[in-house]
């Protein structure tokens, strides 16, 4: 699944090819995504216009045009790439074509993504309740600590809740909790301040490292037959149930928390 680092890398990958270029057409072959694509509206809004700015909010890409925004989410399996007309593949649902021949192509095999339009990103139903960016100034151990008091949910659910902080997916949550030596099932409200400081730091470190690693795959966003791949992770606990912990050789345990697969080392993550 594309996570925050993939979305950030997508942004950096496509931006130089499409920014401030005039749009000649928008081809929508499949409008049945997570939410129905407003085909006519998007075509009307984008024809002859340009994208003046591209930003990311959580895992949403926001492409600004005349103070309004195209909202793109990659869903479970989506990707964006700069493509050639003839490179059309199955699941390539949408093309944004520019007058210079550049095509921004949206592919989404499982169709859980979205391609929507909004006049106001602040009040849009998908964006209005989002918590702070983990790589922004507002996110800290202090922030997590104060927002977690009296909360009985497992800390893993707490940090994966996009109202608390955006973009911390299952893999990153699992790995950050290992790095901070916190058991994923610990009640969020019981975890002490010092642990939250460490956890916030580890979340930032892991996300930054992934974005940095993703930078090396930037060329995959351009044409060819490749769709941009998701990052290979060097994982310490996620997906390693039944194997030995790299740190202490204890067997990694698996556990389902909030219907999501999770893993932890019973020894390294024994204090909280
Ligand atoms: Zn261990």
PDB file of N, CA and C in Angstrom, residues 3-39:
ATOM      1  N   UNK A   3       2.252   4.458   1.200  1.00  0.00           N
ATOM      2  CA  UNK A   3       2.200   5.150   2.484  1.00  0.00           C
ATOM      3  C   UNK A   3       2.727   6.572   2.295  1.00  0.00           C
ATOM      4  N   UNK A   4       2.792   7.314   3.389  1.00  0.00           N
ATOM      5  CA  UNK A   4       3.224   8.708   3.294  1.00  0.00           C
ATOM      6  C   UNK A   4       4.527   8.895   2.501  1.00  0.00           C
ATOM      7  N   UNK A   5       5.556   8.081   2.743  1.00  0.00           N
ATOM      8  CA  UNK A   5       6.803   8.287   1.973  1.00  0.00           C
ATOM      9  C   UNK A   5       6.616   8.089   0.467  1.00  0.00           C
ATOM     10  N   UNK A   6       5.808   7.119   0.072  1.00  0.00           N
ATOM     11  CA  UNK A   6       5.555   6.922  -1.353  1.00  0.00           C
ATOM     12  C   UNK A   6       4.805   8.120  -1.949  1.00  0.00           C
ATOM     13  N   UNK A   7       3.848   8.632  -1.162  1.00  0.00           N
ATOM     14  CA  UNK A   7       3.063   9.768  -1.654  1.00  0.00           C
ATOM     15  C   UNK A   7       3.960  11.001  -1.775  1.00  0.00           C
ATOM     16  N   UNK A   8       4.816  11.211  -0.785  1.00  0.00           N
ATOM     17  CA  UNK A   8       5.751  12.338  -0.835  1.00  0.00           C
ATOM     18  C   UNK A   8       6.705  12.181  -2.026  1.00  0.00           C
ATOM     19  N   UNK A   9       7.184  10.971  -2.254  1.00  0.00           N
ATOM     20  CA  UNK A   9       8.090  10.723  -3.373  1.00  0.00           C
ATOM     21  C   UNK A   9       7.364  10.886  -4.713  1.00  0.00           C
ATOM     22  N   UNK A  10       6.094  10.473  -4.736  1.00  0.00           N
ATOM     23  CA  UNK A  10       5.292  10.691  -5.942  1.00  0.00           C
ATOM     24  C   UNK A  10       5.200  12.180  -6.251  1.00  0.00           C
ATOM     25  N   UNK A  11       4.916  12.956  -5.206  1.00  0.00           N
ATOM     26  CA  UNK A  11       4.823  14.409  -5.377  1.00  0.00           C
ATOM     27  C   UNK A  11       6.112  14.963  -5.997  1.00  0.00           C
ATOM     28  N   UNK A  12       7.234  14.596  -5.397  1.00  0.00           N
ATOM     29  CA  UNK A  12       8.521  15.107  -5.880  1.00  0.00           C
ATOM     30  C   UNK A  12       8.836  14.592  -7.283  1.00  0.00           C
ATOM     31  N   UNK A  13       8.339  13.378  -7.563  1.00  0.00           N
ATOM     32  CA  UNK A  13       8.612  12.760  -8.864  1.00  0.00           C
ATOM     33  C   UNK A  13       7.835  13.404 -10.000  1.00  0.00           C
ATOM     34  N   UNK A  14       6.577  13.739  -9.762  1.00  0.00           N
ATOM     35  CA  UNK A  14       5.741  14.253 -10.865  1.00  0.00           C
ATOM     36  C   UNK A  14       5.824  15.770 -11.006  1.00  0.00           C
ATOM     37  N   UNK A  15       6.099  16.450  -9.896  1.00  0.00           N
ATOM     38  CA  UNK A  15       6.033  17.915  -9.881  1.00  0.00           C
ATOM     39  C   UNK A  15       6.805  18.600 -11.016  1.00  0.00           C
ATOM     40  N   UNK A  16       8.090  18.243 -11.222  1.00  0.00           N
ATOM     41  CA  UNK A  16       8.843  18.966 -12.256  1.00  0.00           C
ATOM     42  C   UNK A  16       8.277  18.792 -13.666  1.00  0.00           C
ATOM     43  N   UNK A  17       7.491  17.746 -13.890  1.00  0.00           N
ATOM     44  CA  UNK A  17       6.988  17.468 -15.235  1.00  0.00           C
ATOM     45  C   UNK A  17       5.667  18.151 -15.539  1.00  0.00           C
ATOM     46  N   UNK A  18       4.952  18.564 -14.494  1.00  0.00           N
ATOM     47  CA  UNK A  18       3.589  19.055 -14.755  1.00  0.00           C
ATOM     48  C   UNK A  18       3.313  20.470 -14.247  1.00  0.00           C
ATOM     49  N   UNK A  19       4.176  20.971 -13.363  1.00  0.00           N
ATOM     50  CA  UNK A  19       3.883  22.275 -12.744  1.00  0.00           C
ATOM     51  C   UNK A  19       3.862  23.397 -13.800  1.00  0.00           C
ATOM     52  N   UNK A  20       2.826  24.231 -13.726  1.00  0.00           N
ATOM     53  CA  UNK A  20       2.673  25.394 -14.606  1.00  0.00           C
ATOM     54  C   UNK A  20       2.560  25.065 -16.092  1.00  0.00           C
ATOM     55  N   UNK A  21       2.231  23.829 -16.396  1.00  0.00           N
ATOM     56  CA  UNK A  21       2.011  23.468 -17.798  1.00  0.00           C
ATOM     57  C   UNK A  21       0.520  23.478 -18.100  1.00  0.00           C
ATOM     58  N   UNK A  22       0.180  23.973 -19.282  1.00  0.00           N
ATOM     59  CA  UNK A  22      -1.229  24.086 -19.646  1.00  0.00           C
ATOM     60  C   UNK A  22      -1.838  22.715 -19.936  1.00  0.00           C
ATOM     61  N   UNK A  23      -3.023  22.498 -19.399  1.00  0.00           N
ATOM     62  CA  UNK A  23      -3.708  21.207 -19.544  1.00  0.00           C
ATOM     63  C   UNK A  23      -4.571  21.225 -20.805  1.00  0.00           C
ATOM     64  N   UNK A  24      -4.396  20.187 -21.634  1.00  0.00           N
ATOM     65  CA  UNK A  24      -5.130  20.137 -22.902  1.00  0.00           C
ATOM     66  C   UNK A  24      -6.360  19.245 -22.833  1.00  0.00           C
ATOM     67  N   UNK A  25      -6.300  18.216 -22.006  1.00  0.00           N
ATOM     68  CA  UNK A  25      -7.483  17.357 -21.844  1.00  0.00           C
ATOM     69  C   UNK A  25      -7.354  16.484 -20.603  1.00  0.00           C
ATOM     70  N   UNK A  26      -8.478  15.993 -20.145  1.00  0.00           N
ATOM     71  CA  UNK A  26      -8.489  15.019 -19.046  1.00  0.00           C
ATOM     72  C   UNK A  26      -9.316  13.823 -19.524  1.00  0.00           C
ATOM     73  N   UNK A  27      -8.669  12.673 -19.597  1.00  0.00           N
ATOM     74  CA  UNK A  27      -9.344  11.468 -20.087  1.00  0.00           C
ATOM     75  C   UNK A  27      -9.655  10.566 -18.895  1.00  0.00           C
ATOM     76  N   UNK A  28     -10.926  10.309 -18.672  1.00  0.00           N
ATOM     77  CA  UNK A  28     -11.318   9.464 -17.539  1.00  0.00           C
ATOM     78  C   UNK A  28     -11.980   8.199 -18.099  1.00  0.00           C
ATOM     79  N   UNK A  29     -11.252   7.094 -17.998  1.00  0.00           N
ATOM     80  CA  UNK A  29     -11.747   5.826 -18.571  1.00  0.00           C
ATOM     81  C   UNK A  29     -12.601   5.059 -17.572  1.00  0.00           C
ATOM     82  N   UNK A  30     -12.318   5.295 -16.299  1.00  0.00           N
ATOM     83  CA  UNK A  30     -13.024   4.595 -15.222  1.00  0.00           C
ATOM     84  C   UNK A  30     -13.298   5.608 -14.111  1.00  0.00           C
ATOM     85  N   UNK A  31     -14.549   5.870 -13.848  1.00  0.00           N
ATOM     86  CA  UNK A  31     -14.854   6.874 -12.824  1.00  0.00           C
ATOM     87  C   UNK A  31     -15.282   6.240 -11.505  1.00  0.00           C
ATOM     88  N   UNK A  32     -15.368   4.919 -11.489  1.00  0.00           N
ATOM     89  CA  UNK A  32     -15.835   4.229 -10.294  1.00  0.00           C
ATOM     90  C   UNK A  32     -14.669   3.893  -9.365  1.00  0.00           C
ATOM     91  N   UNK A  33     -14.204   4.893  -8.626  1.00  0.00           N
ATOM     92  CA  UNK A  33     -13.156   4.686  -7.632  1.00  0.00           C
ATOM     93  C   UNK A  33     -13.820   4.637  -6.255  1.00  0.00           C
ATOM     94  N   UNK A  34     -13.039   4.850  -5.188  1.00  0.00           N
ATOM     95  CA  UNK A  34     -13.609   4.844  -3.827  1.00  0.00           C
ATOM     96  C   UNK A  34     -14.810   5.776  -3.752  1.00  0.00           C
ATOM     97  N   UNK A  35     -14.661   6.959  -4.339  1.00  0.00           N
ATOM     98  CA  UNK A  35     -15.785   7.852  -4.579  1.00  0.00           C
ATOM     99  C   UNK A  35     -15.822   8.124  -6.080  1.00  0.00           C
ATOM    100  N   UNK A  36     -17.026   8.244  -6.621  1.00  0.00           N
ATOM    101  CA  UNK A  36     -17.155   8.442  -8.064  1.00  0.00           C
ATOM    102  C   UNK A  36     -16.428   9.719  -8.500  1.00  0.00           C
ATOM    103  N   UNK A  37     -15.637   9.582  -9.528  1.00  0.00           N
ATOM    104  CA  UNK A  37     -14.902  10.735 -10.049  1.00  0.00           C
ATOM    105  C   UNK A  37     -15.893  11.682 -10.735  1.00  0.00           C
ATOM    106  N   UNK A  38     -15.919  12.958 -10.337  1.00  0.00           N
ATOM    107  CA  UNK A  38     -16.822  13.912 -11.000  1.00  0.00           C
ATOM    108  C   UNK A  38     -16.234  14.312 -12.357  1.00  0.00           C
ATOM    109  N   UNK A  39     -16.433  13.444 -13.323  1.00  0.00           N
ATOM    110  CA  UNK A  39     -15.781  13.563 -14.633  1.00  0.00           C
ATOM    111  C   UNK A  39     -15.981  14.940 -15.275  1.00  0.00           C
TER     112      UNK A  39
END
